[in-house]
Amino acid sequence: MRLFIIFIFLLSNSFAKEVPNIKNIVINEELKTYKNLAFLDSKQDIVELNNYEGKLVILNFWATWCAPCKKEMPSLDSLKSNKVLDNLEIFPINIGKDNLKKSQKFFSELNIKNLDIYFDNPITLTKELSLRGVPTTIIFNTKGKEFARIIGSIDFSDKSFIEWLSNYN
């Protein structure tokens, strides 16, 4: 009996989704559900998050004046092209009240090729998600529920982060 309990314990730990050693990732103890989350694409068309159920979704909130946003954006761009995360959708959402031209210049200066530009204008999504600053990244599972937040910048190309995220893909 004792061996059976040890076996079950070891087995359950081998399937655990280990959180990468990144200090600013906050894993929700309970999944958070939101209704009708929406933002705008570069043509000012409404994008509704519930249309992406079945996908792993990252919402990354940024602004052109934000130095940490500038630092992390290239690694977020490379994450989009990662073949391991083929079920991943990334939405970088500008909340800095910048226009499209200024946002495109920001992306161009950083050589961002894999991401599109989105906006939260007016800042309804920012308020609904209780954001406190930029950059902030919110990760939704394939059922559309928030399971993690990243407060501040990280290196999205970090191998342990990609491996952890692939568990939810």
mmCIF file of N, CA and C in Angstrom, residues 33-148:
data_model
loop_
_atom_site.group_PDB
_atom_site.id
_atom_site.type_symbol
_atom_site.label_atom_id
_atom_site.label_comp_id
_atom_site.label_asym_id
_atom_site.label_seq_id
_atom_site.Cartn_x
_atom_site.Cartn_y
_atom_site.Cartn_z
ATOM 1 N N THR A 33 -13.348 34.148 -15.199
ATOM 2 C CA THR A 33 -14.206 34.196 -16.377
ATOM 3 C C THR A 33 -14.676 35.624 -16.598
ATOM 4 N N TYR A 34 -14.637 36.059 -17.834
ATOM 5 C CA TYR A 34 -15.131 37.379 -18.208
ATOM 6 C C TYR A 34 -16.144 37.197 -19.329
ATOM 7 N N LYS A 35 -17.065 38.129 -19.427
ATOM 8 C CA LYS A 35 -18.053 38.072 -20.507
ATOM 9 C C LYS A 35 -17.775 39.189 -21.502
ATOM 10 N N ASN A 36 -17.861 38.851 -22.757
ATOM 11 C CA ASN A 36 -17.819 39.835 -23.843
ATOM 12 C C ASN A 36 -16.593 40.742 -23.836
ATOM 13 N N LEU A 37 -15.416 40.180 -23.659
ATOM 14 C CA LEU A 37 -14.202 40.986 -23.760
ATOM 15 C C LEU A 37 -13.971 41.333 -25.224
ATOM 16 N N ALA A 38 -13.746 42.612 -25.490
ATOM 17 C CA ALA A 38 -13.572 43.053 -26.872
ATOM 18 C C ALA A 38 -12.572 44.206 -26.939
ATOM 19 N N PHE A 39 -11.933 44.328 -28.094
ATOM 20 C CA PHE A 39 -10.981 45.403 -28.360
ATOM 21 C C PHE A 39 -11.025 45.666 -29.857
ATOM 22 N N LEU A 40 -10.213 46.585 -30.346
ATOM 23 C CA LEU A 40 -10.264 46.991 -31.749
ATOM 24 C C LEU A 40 -9.008 46.563 -32.497
ATOM 25 N N ASP A 41 -9.192 46.176 -33.764
ATOM 26 C CA ASP A 41 -8.026 45.899 -34.602
ATOM 27 C C ASP A 41 -7.568 47.204 -35.261
ATOM 28 N N SER A 42 -6.583 47.129 -36.124
ATOM 29 C CA SER A 42 -6.017 48.341 -36.729
ATOM 30 C C SER A 42 -6.979 49.048 -37.684
ATOM 31 N N LYS A 43 -8.042 48.369 -38.098
ATOM 32 C CA LYS A 43 -9.065 48.982 -38.960
ATOM 33 C C LYS A 43 -10.247 49.495 -38.152
ATOM 34 N N GLN A 44 -10.109 49.434 -36.820
ATOM 35 C CA GLN A 44 -11.154 49.849 -35.881
ATOM 36 C C GLN A 44 -12.355 48.907 -35.870
ATOM 37 N N ASP A 45 -12.149 47.676 -36.349
ATOM 38 C CA ASP A 45 -13.185 46.645 -36.254
ATOM 39 C C ASP A 45 -13.088 45.985 -34.882
ATOM 40 N N ILE A 46 -14.230 45.568 -34.352
ATOM 41 C CA ILE A 46 -14.276 44.950 -33.030
ATOM 42 C C ILE A 46 -13.785 43.505 -33.103
ATOM 43 N N VAL A 47 -12.898 43.150 -32.183
ATOM 44 C CA VAL A 47 -12.410 41.781 -32.030
ATOM 45 C C VAL A 47 -12.959 41.275 -30.699
ATOM 46 N N GLU A 48 -13.704 40.175 -30.748
ATOM 47 C CA GLU A 48 -14.283 39.613 -29.528
ATOM 48 C C GLU A 48 -13.491 38.379 -29.112
ATOM 49 N N LEU A 49 -13.061 38.386 -27.873
ATOM 50 C CA LEU A 49 -12.223 37.301 -27.372
ATOM 51 C C LEU A 49 -12.931 35.950 -27.395
ATOM 52 N N ASN A 50 -14.245 35.936 -27.167
ATOM 53 C CA ASN A 50 -14.958 34.647 -27.148
ATOM 54 C C ASN A 50 -14.960 33.968 -28.514
ATOM 55 N N ASN A 51 -14.582 34.658 -29.574
ATOM 56 C CA ASN A 51 -14.446 34.030 -30.894
ATOM 57 C C ASN A 51 -13.186 33.164 -30.985
ATOM 58 N N TYR A 52 -12.347 33.220 -29.963
ATOM 59 C CA TYR A 52 -11.094 32.471 -29.972
ATOM 60 C C TYR A 52 -11.095 31.324 -28.975
ATOM 61 N N GLU A 53 -12.278 30.929 -28.539
ATOM 62 C CA GLU A 53 -12.367 29.767 -27.660
ATOM 63 C C GLU A 53 -11.816 28.561 -28.424
ATOM 64 N N GLY A 54 -11.068 27.727 -27.738
ATOM 65 C CA GLY A 54 -10.380 26.613 -28.389
ATOM 66 C C GLY A 54 -8.921 26.946 -28.676
ATOM 67 N N LYS A 55 -8.562 28.211 -28.508
ATOM 68 C CA LYS A 55 -7.187 28.675 -28.703
ATOM 69 C C LYS A 55 -6.605 29.123 -27.367
ATOM 70 N N LEU A 56 -5.319 28.982 -27.227
ATOM 71 C CA LEU A 56 -4.590 29.578 -26.121
ATOM 72 C C LEU A 56 -4.367 31.037 -26.519
ATOM 73 N N VAL A 57 -4.757 31.975 -25.653
ATOM 74 C CA VAL A 57 -4.737 33.392 -26.027
ATOM 75 C C VAL A 57 -3.889 34.203 -25.049
ATOM 76 N N ILE A 58 -3.057 35.054 -25.625
ATOM 77 C CA ILE A 58 -2.284 36.014 -24.844
ATOM 78 C C ILE A 58 -2.737 37.415 -25.230
ATOM 79 N N LEU A 59 -3.146 38.191 -24.225
ATOM 80 C CA LEU A 59 -3.390 39.621 -24.406
ATOM 81 C C LEU A 59 -2.216 40.339 -23.756
ATOM 82 N N ASN A 60 -1.491 41.107 -24.552
ATOM 83 C CA ASN A 60 -0.345 41.851 -24.039
ATOM 84 C C ASN A 60 -0.668 43.338 -24.155
ATOM 85 N N PHE A 61 -0.699 44.021 -23.023
ATOM 86 C CA PHE A 61 -1.043 45.443 -22.986
ATOM 87 C C PHE A 61 0.241 46.259 -22.936
ATOM 88 N N TRP A 62 0.345 47.235 -23.850
ATOM 89 C CA TRP A 62 1.579 47.978 -24.029
ATOM 90 C C TRP A 62 1.292 49.418 -24.450
ATOM 91 N N ALA A 63 2.347 50.222 -24.513
ATOM 92 C CA ALA A 63 2.267 51.597 -25.015
ATOM 93 C C ALA A 63 3.613 51.959 -25.641
ATOM 94 N N THR A 64 3.596 52.888 -26.582
ATOM 95 C CA THR A 64 4.836 53.258 -27.278
ATOM 96 C C THR A 64 5.837 53.952 -26.364
ATOM 97 N N TRP A 65 5.373 54.616 -25.324
ATOM 98 C CA TRP A 65 6.253 55.338 -24.398
ATOM 99 C C TRP A 65 6.839 54.434 -23.306
ATOM 100 N N CYS A 66 6.452 53.172 -23.283
ATOM 101 C CA CYS A 66 6.821 52.241 -22.210
ATOM 102 C C CYS A 66 8.131 51.514 -22.556
ATOM 103 N N ALA A 67 9.211 51.833 -21.820
ATOM 104 C CA ALA A 67 10.519 51.206 -22.077
ATOM 105 C C ALA A 67 10.503 49.687 -21.875
ATOM 106 N N PRO A 68 9.886 49.156 -20.796
ATOM 107 C CA PRO A 68 9.833 47.693 -20.652
ATOM 108 C C PRO A 68 9.032 47.019 -21.779
ATOM 109 N N CYS A 69 8.016 47.719 -22.299
ATOM 110 C CA CYS A 69 7.241 47.172 -23.429
ATOM 111 C C CYS A 69 8.146 47.030 -24.648
ATOM 112 N N LYS A 70 8.949 48.046 -24.865
ATOM 113 C CA LYS A 70 9.884 48.047 -25.992
ATOM 114 C C LYS A 70 10.886 46.902 -25.858
ATOM 115 N N LYS A 71 11.299 46.638 -24.634
ATOM 116 C CA LYS A 71 12.273 45.572 -24.383
ATOM 117 C C LYS A 71 11.680 44.186 -24.654
ATOM 118 N N GLU A 72 10.426 43.954 -24.250
ATOM 119 C CA GLU A 72 9.860 42.607 -24.361
ATOM 120 C C GLU A 72 9.186 42.308 -25.703
ATOM 121 N N MET A 73 8.812 43.341 -26.460
ATOM 122 C CA MET A 73 8.037 43.127 -27.686
ATOM 123 C C MET A 73 8.730 42.213 -28.703
ATOM 124 N N PRO A 74 10.050 42.324 -28.947
ATOM 125 C CA PRO A 74 10.680 41.397 -29.896
ATOM 126 C C PRO A 74 10.552 39.922 -29.482
ATOM 127 N N SER A 75 10.643 39.634 -28.196
ATOM 128 C CA SER A 75 10.507 38.234 -27.770
ATOM 129 C C SER A 75 9.055 37.766 -27.883
ATOM 130 N N LEU A 76 8.106 38.677 -27.702
ATOM 131 C CA LEU A 76 6.697 38.333 -27.915
ATOM 132 C C LEU A 76 6.459 38.030 -29.394
ATOM 133 N N ASP A 77 7.099 38.799 -30.254
ATOM 134 C CA ASP A 77 7.008 38.578 -31.697
ATOM 135 C C ASP A 77 7.561 37.202 -32.072
ATOM 136 N N SER A 78 8.683 36.823 -31.493
ATOM 137 C CA SER A 78 9.256 35.505 -31.806
ATOM 138 C C SER A 78 8.404 34.372 -31.237
ATOM 139 N N LEU A 79 7.724 34.619 -30.125
ATOM 140 C CA LEU A 79 6.831 33.603 -29.549
ATOM 141 C C LEU A 79 5.713 33.257 -30.529
ATOM 142 N N LYS A 80 5.234 34.258 -31.252
ATOM 143 C CA LYS A 80 4.141 34.051 -32.210
ATOM 144 C C LYS A 80 4.529 33.046 -33.295
ATOM 145 N N SER A 81 5.792 32.997 -33.647
ATOM 146 C CA SER A 81 6.228 32.089 -34.719
ATOM 147 C C SER A 81 6.759 30.757 -34.199
ATOM 148 N N ASN A 82 6.649 30.523 -32.894
ATOM 149 C CA ASN A 82 7.135 29.275 -32.305
ATOM 150 C C ASN A 82 6.240 28.112 -32.735
ATOM 151 N N LYS A 83 6.817 27.109 -33.358
ATOM 152 C CA LYS A 83 6.055 25.972 -33.907
ATOM 153 C C LYS A 83 5.445 25.083 -32.828
ATOM 154 N N VAL A 84 6.028 25.077 -31.632
ATOM 155 C CA VAL A 84 5.499 24.265 -30.529
ATOM 156 C C VAL A 84 4.131 24.788 -30.089
ATOM 157 N N LEU A 85 3.938 26.095 -30.231
ATOM 158 C CA LEU A 85 2.703 26.743 -29.775
ATOM 159 C C LEU A 85 1.804 27.074 -30.964
ATOM 160 N N ASP A 86 1.449 26.058 -31.716
ATOM 161 C CA ASP A 86 0.674 26.263 -32.938
ATOM 162 C C ASP A 86 -0.786 26.634 -32.688
ATOM 163 N N ASN A 87 -1.253 26.535 -31.459
ATOM 164 C CA ASN A 87 -2.636 26.872 -31.121
ATOM 165 C C ASN A 87 -2.710 28.204 -30.364
ATOM 166 N N LEU A 88 -1.668 29.011 -30.482
ATOM 167 C CA LEU A 88 -1.548 30.256 -29.725
ATOM 168 C C LEU A 88 -1.959 31.461 -30.565
ATOM 169 N N GLU A 89 -2.768 32.325 -29.975
ATOM 170 C CA GLU A 89 -3.109 33.617 -30.574
ATOM 171 C C GLU A 89 -2.568 34.701 -29.652
ATOM 172 N N ILE A 90 -1.888 35.685 -30.225
ATOM 173 C CA ILE A 90 -1.329 36.781 -29.442
ATOM 174 C C ILE A 90 -1.926 38.091 -29.936
ATOM 175 N N PHE A 91 -2.424 38.876 -28.988
ATOM 176 C CA PHE A 91 -3.006 40.175 -29.297
ATOM 177 C C PHE A 91 -2.272 41.255 -28.500
ATOM 178 N N PRO A 92 -1.315 41.959 -29.124
ATOM 179 C CA PRO A 92 -0.680 43.089 -28.451
ATOM 180 C C PRO A 92 -1.613 44.302 -28.537
ATOM 181 N N ILE A 93 -2.101 44.746 -27.389
ATOM 182 C CA ILE A 93 -3.129 45.788 -27.348
ATOM 183 C C ILE A 93 -2.525 47.083 -26.813
ATOM 184 N N ASN A 94 -2.498 48.097 -27.663
ATOM 185 C CA ASN A 94 -1.972 49.402 -27.282
ATOM 186 C C ASN A 94 -3.001 50.119 -26.418
ATOM 187 N N ILE A 95 -2.592 50.491 -25.206
ATOM 188 C CA ILE A 95 -3.500 51.233 -24.324
ATOM 189 C C ILE A 95 -2.970 52.640 -24.054
ATOM 190 N N GLY A 96 -1.975 53.056 -24.826
ATOM 191 C CA GLY A 96 -1.340 54.353 -24.619
ATOM 192 C C GLY A 96 -1.980 55.494 -25.369
ATOM 193 N N LYS A 97 -3.146 55.268 -25.934
ATOM 194 C CA LYS A 97 -3.865 56.291 -26.707
ATOM 195 C C LYS A 97 -3.053 56.767 -27.912
ATOM 196 N N ASP A 98 -2.171 55.905 -28.395
ATOM 197 C CA ASP A 98 -1.390 56.218 -29.586
ATOM 198 C C ASP A 98 -2.215 55.900 -30.822
ATOM 199 N N ASN A 99 -1.986 56.655 -31.895
ATOM 200 C CA ASN A 99 -2.698 56.352 -33.134
ATOM 201 C C ASN A 99 -1.996 55.211 -33.876
ATOM 202 N N LEU A 100 -2.618 54.753 -34.946
ATOM 203 C CA LEU A 100 -2.087 53.622 -35.703
ATOM 204 C C LEU A 100 -0.703 53.927 -36.263
ATOM 205 N N LYS A 101 -0.518 55.119 -36.803
ATOM 206 C CA LYS A 101 0.763 55.473 -37.415
ATOM 207 C C LYS A 101 1.906 55.399 -36.391
ATOM 208 N N LYS A 102 1.683 55.935 -35.207
ATOM 209 C CA LYS A 102 2.709 55.910 -34.162
ATOM 210 C C LYS A 102 2.976 54.473 -33.704
ATOM 211 N N SER A 103 1.923 53.669 -33.628
ATOM 212 C CA SER A 103 2.067 52.262 -33.235
ATOM 213 C C SER A 103 2.824 51.470 -34.299
ATOM 214 N N GLN A 104 2.527 51.744 -35.571
ATOM 215 C CA GLN A 104 3.230 51.070 -36.663
ATOM 216 C C GLN A 104 4.715 51.438 -36.669
ATOM 217 N N LYS A 105 5.016 52.694 -36.373
ATOM 218 C CA LYS A 105 6.413 53.136 -36.300
ATOM 219 C C LYS A 105 7.138 52.388 -35.175
ATOM 220 N N PHE A 106 6.479 52.246 -34.045
ATOM 221 C CA PHE A 106 7.029 51.501 -32.908
ATOM 222 C C PHE A 106 7.350 50.064 -33.321
ATOM 223 N N PHE A 107 6.407 49.398 -33.984
ATOM 224 C CA PHE A 107 6.617 48.019 -34.442
ATOM 225 C C PHE A 107 7.739 47.954 -35.477
ATOM 226 N N SER A 108 7.781 48.914 -36.379
ATOM 227 C CA SER A 108 8.798 48.938 -37.425
ATOM 228 C C SER A 108 10.201 49.111 -36.836
ATOM 229 N N GLU A 109 10.338 50.020 -35.874
ATOM 230 C CA GLU A 109 11.641 50.251 -35.236
ATOM 231 C C GLU A 109 12.151 49.007 -34.512
ATOM 232 N N LEU A 110 11.229 48.184 -34.029
ATOM 233 C CA LEU A 110 11.606 46.960 -33.315
ATOM 234 C C LEU A 110 11.638 45.734 -34.227
ATOM 235 N N ASN A 111 11.356 45.947 -35.521
ATOM 236 C CA ASN A 111 11.338 44.870 -36.511
ATOM 237 C C ASN A 111 10.323 43.776 -36.153
ATOM 238 N N ILE A 112 9.145 44.192 -35.717
ATOM 239 C CA ILE A 112 8.068 43.262 -35.367
ATOM 240 C C ILE A 112 7.379 42.835 -36.659
ATOM 241 N N LYS A 113 7.424 41.540 -36.953
ATOM 242 C CA LYS A 113 6.910 41.021 -38.230
ATOM 243 C C LYS A 113 5.720 40.078 -38.078
ATOM 244 N N ASN A 114 5.560 39.450 -36.919
ATOM 245 C CA ASN A 114 4.556 38.392 -36.758
ATOM 246 C C ASN A 114 3.295 38.826 -36.025
ATOM 247 N N LEU A 115 3.280 40.052 -35.523
ATOM 248 C CA LEU A 115 2.155 40.515 -34.711
ATOM 249 C C LEU A 115 1.406 41.650 -35.390
ATOM 250 N N ASP A 116 0.119 41.711 -35.134
ATOM 251 C CA ASP A 116 -0.704 42.822 -35.590
ATOM 252 C C ASP A 116 -0.909 43.780 -34.419
ATOM 253 N N ILE A 117 -1.401 44.959 -34.722
ATOM 254 C CA ILE A 117 -1.627 45.981 -33.700
ATOM 255 C C ILE A 117 -3.109 46.034 -33.363
ATOM 256 N N TYR A 118 -3.391 46.092 -32.064
ATOM 257 C CA TYR A 118 -4.766 46.194 -31.568
ATOM 258 C C TYR A 118 -4.834 47.350 -30.573
ATOM 259 N N PHE A 119 -6.053 47.823 -30.331
ATOM 260 C CA PHE A 119 -6.249 48.979 -29.460
ATOM 261 C C PHE A 119 -7.373 48.734 -28.465
ATOM 262 N N ASP A 120 -7.226 49.338 -27.305
ATOM 263 C CA ASP A 120 -8.304 49.394 -26.321
ATOM 264 C C ASP A 120 -8.703 50.861 -26.214
ATOM 265 N N ASN A 121 -9.538 51.277 -27.148
ATOM 266 C CA ASN A 121 -9.922 52.677 -27.211
ATOM 267 C C ASN A 121 -11.410 52.794 -27.463
ATOM 268 N N PRO A 122 -12.206 53.255 -26.546
ATOM 269 C CA PRO A 122 -11.838 53.775 -25.228
ATOM 270 C C PRO A 122 -11.366 52.638 -24.324
ATOM 271 N N ILE A 123 -10.732 52.975 -23.235
ATOM 272 C CA ILE A 123 -10.059 51.980 -22.406
ATOM 273 C C ILE A 123 -11.012 51.151 -21.532
ATOM 274 N N THR A 124 -11.967 50.530 -22.157
ATOM 275 C CA THR A 124 -12.940 49.709 -21.422
ATOM 276 C C THR A 124 -12.341 48.375 -20.978
ATOM 277 N N LEU A 125 -11.579 47.747 -21.841
ATOM 278 C CA LEU A 125 -10.972 46.452 -21.524
ATOM 279 C C LEU A 125 -9.968 46.592 -20.374
ATOM 280 N N THR A 126 -9.203 47.660 -20.421
ATOM 281 C CA THR A 126 -8.227 47.941 -19.369
ATOM 282 C C THR A 126 -8.902 48.017 -18.007
ATOM 283 N N LYS A 127 -10.041 48.683 -17.967
ATOM 284 C CA LYS A 127 -10.785 48.810 -16.709
ATOM 285 C C LYS A 127 -11.404 47.482 -16.302
ATOM 286 N N GLU A 128 -11.998 46.787 -17.260
ATOM 287 C CA GLU A 128 -12.662 45.518 -16.956
ATOM 288 C C GLU A 128 -11.691 44.477 -16.401
ATOM 289 N N LEU A 129 -10.462 44.493 -16.899
ATOM 290 C CA LEU A 129 -9.456 43.527 -16.455
ATOM 291 C C LEU A 129 -8.627 44.046 -15.278
ATOM 292 N N SER A 130 -8.944 45.235 -14.808
ATOM 293 C CA SER A 130 -8.267 45.850 -13.651
ATOM 294 C C SER A 130 -6.756 45.928 -13.832
ATOM 295 N N LEU A 131 -6.330 46.437 -14.982
ATOM 296 C CA LEU A 131 -4.898 46.591 -15.234
ATOM 297 C C LEU A 131 -4.358 47.756 -14.427
ATOM 298 N N ARG A 132 -3.128 47.609 -13.970
ATOM 299 C CA ARG A 132 -2.526 48.655 -13.144
ATOM 300 C C ARG A 132 -1.311 49.291 -13.795
ATOM 301 N N GLY A 133 -0.914 48.805 -14.930
ATOM 302 C CA GLY A 133 0.245 49.365 -15.603
ATOM 303 C C GLY A 133 0.615 48.538 -16.813
ATOM 304 N N VAL A 134 1.631 49.012 -17.518
ATOM 305 C CA VAL A 134 2.122 48.296 -18.689
ATOM 306 C C VAL A 134 3.614 48.043 -18.519
ATOM 307 N N PRO A 135 4.114 46.980 -19.083
ATOM 308 C CA PRO A 135 3.338 45.937 -19.758
ATOM 309 C C PRO A 135 2.651 45.006 -18.753
ATOM 310 N N THR A 136 1.505 44.544 -19.164
ATOM 311 C CA THR A 136 0.795 43.483 -18.453
ATOM 312 C C THR A 136 0.344 42.487 -19.500
ATOM 313 N N THR A 137 0.519 41.219 -19.204
ATOM 314 C CA THR A 137 0.121 40.154 -20.121
ATOM 315 C C THR A 137 -0.847 39.237 -19.393
ATOM 316 N N ILE A 138 -1.965 38.946 -20.059
ATOM 317 C CA ILE A 138 -2.964 38.044 -19.486
ATOM 318 C C ILE A 138 -3.072 36.831 -20.398
ATOM 319 N N ILE A 139 -3.060 35.650 -19.795
ATOM 320 C CA ILE A 139 -3.094 34.405 -20.566
ATOM 321 C C ILE A 139 -4.403 33.680 -20.288
ATOM 322 N N PHE A 140 -5.089 33.317 -21.378
ATOM 323 C CA PHE A 140 -6.370 32.618 -21.311
ATOM 324 C C PHE A 140 -6.200 31.201 -21.844
ATOM 325 N N ASN A 141 -6.822 30.238 -21.163
ATOM 326 C CA ASN A 141 -6.757 28.853 -21.628
ATOM 327 C C ASN A 141 -7.695 28.646 -22.818
ATOM 328 N N THR A 142 -7.750 27.441 -23.323
ATOM 329 C CA THR A 142 -8.552 27.147 -24.514
ATOM 330 C C THR A 142 -10.056 27.234 -24.259
ATOM 331 N N LYS A 143 -10.443 27.359 -23.003
ATOM 332 C CA LYS A 143 -11.863 27.544 -22.669
ATOM 333 C C LYS A 143 -12.189 29.015 -22.433
ATOM 334 N N GLY A 144 -11.237 29.891 -22.710
ATOM 335 C CA GLY A 144 -11.464 31.330 -22.583
ATOM 336 C C GLY A 144 -11.389 31.865 -21.170
ATOM 337 N N LYS A 145 -10.744 31.133 -20.270
ATOM 338 C CA LYS A 145 -10.650 31.557 -18.870
ATOM 339 C C LYS A 145 -9.220 32.007 -18.549
ATOM 340 N N GLU A 146 -9.126 33.126 -17.843
ATOM 341 C CA GLU A 146 -7.815 33.626 -17.441
ATOM 342 C C GLU A 146 -7.208 32.702 -16.393
ATOM 343 N N PHE A 147 -5.987 32.238 -16.670
ATOM 344 C CA PHE A 147 -5.316 31.397 -15.680
ATOM 345 C C PHE A 147 -3.988 31.986 -15.210
ATOM 346 N N ALA A 148 -3.506 33.029 -15.876
ATOM 347 C CA ALA A 148 -2.235 33.620 -15.455
ATOM 348 C C ALA A 148 -2.120 35.063 -15.924
#
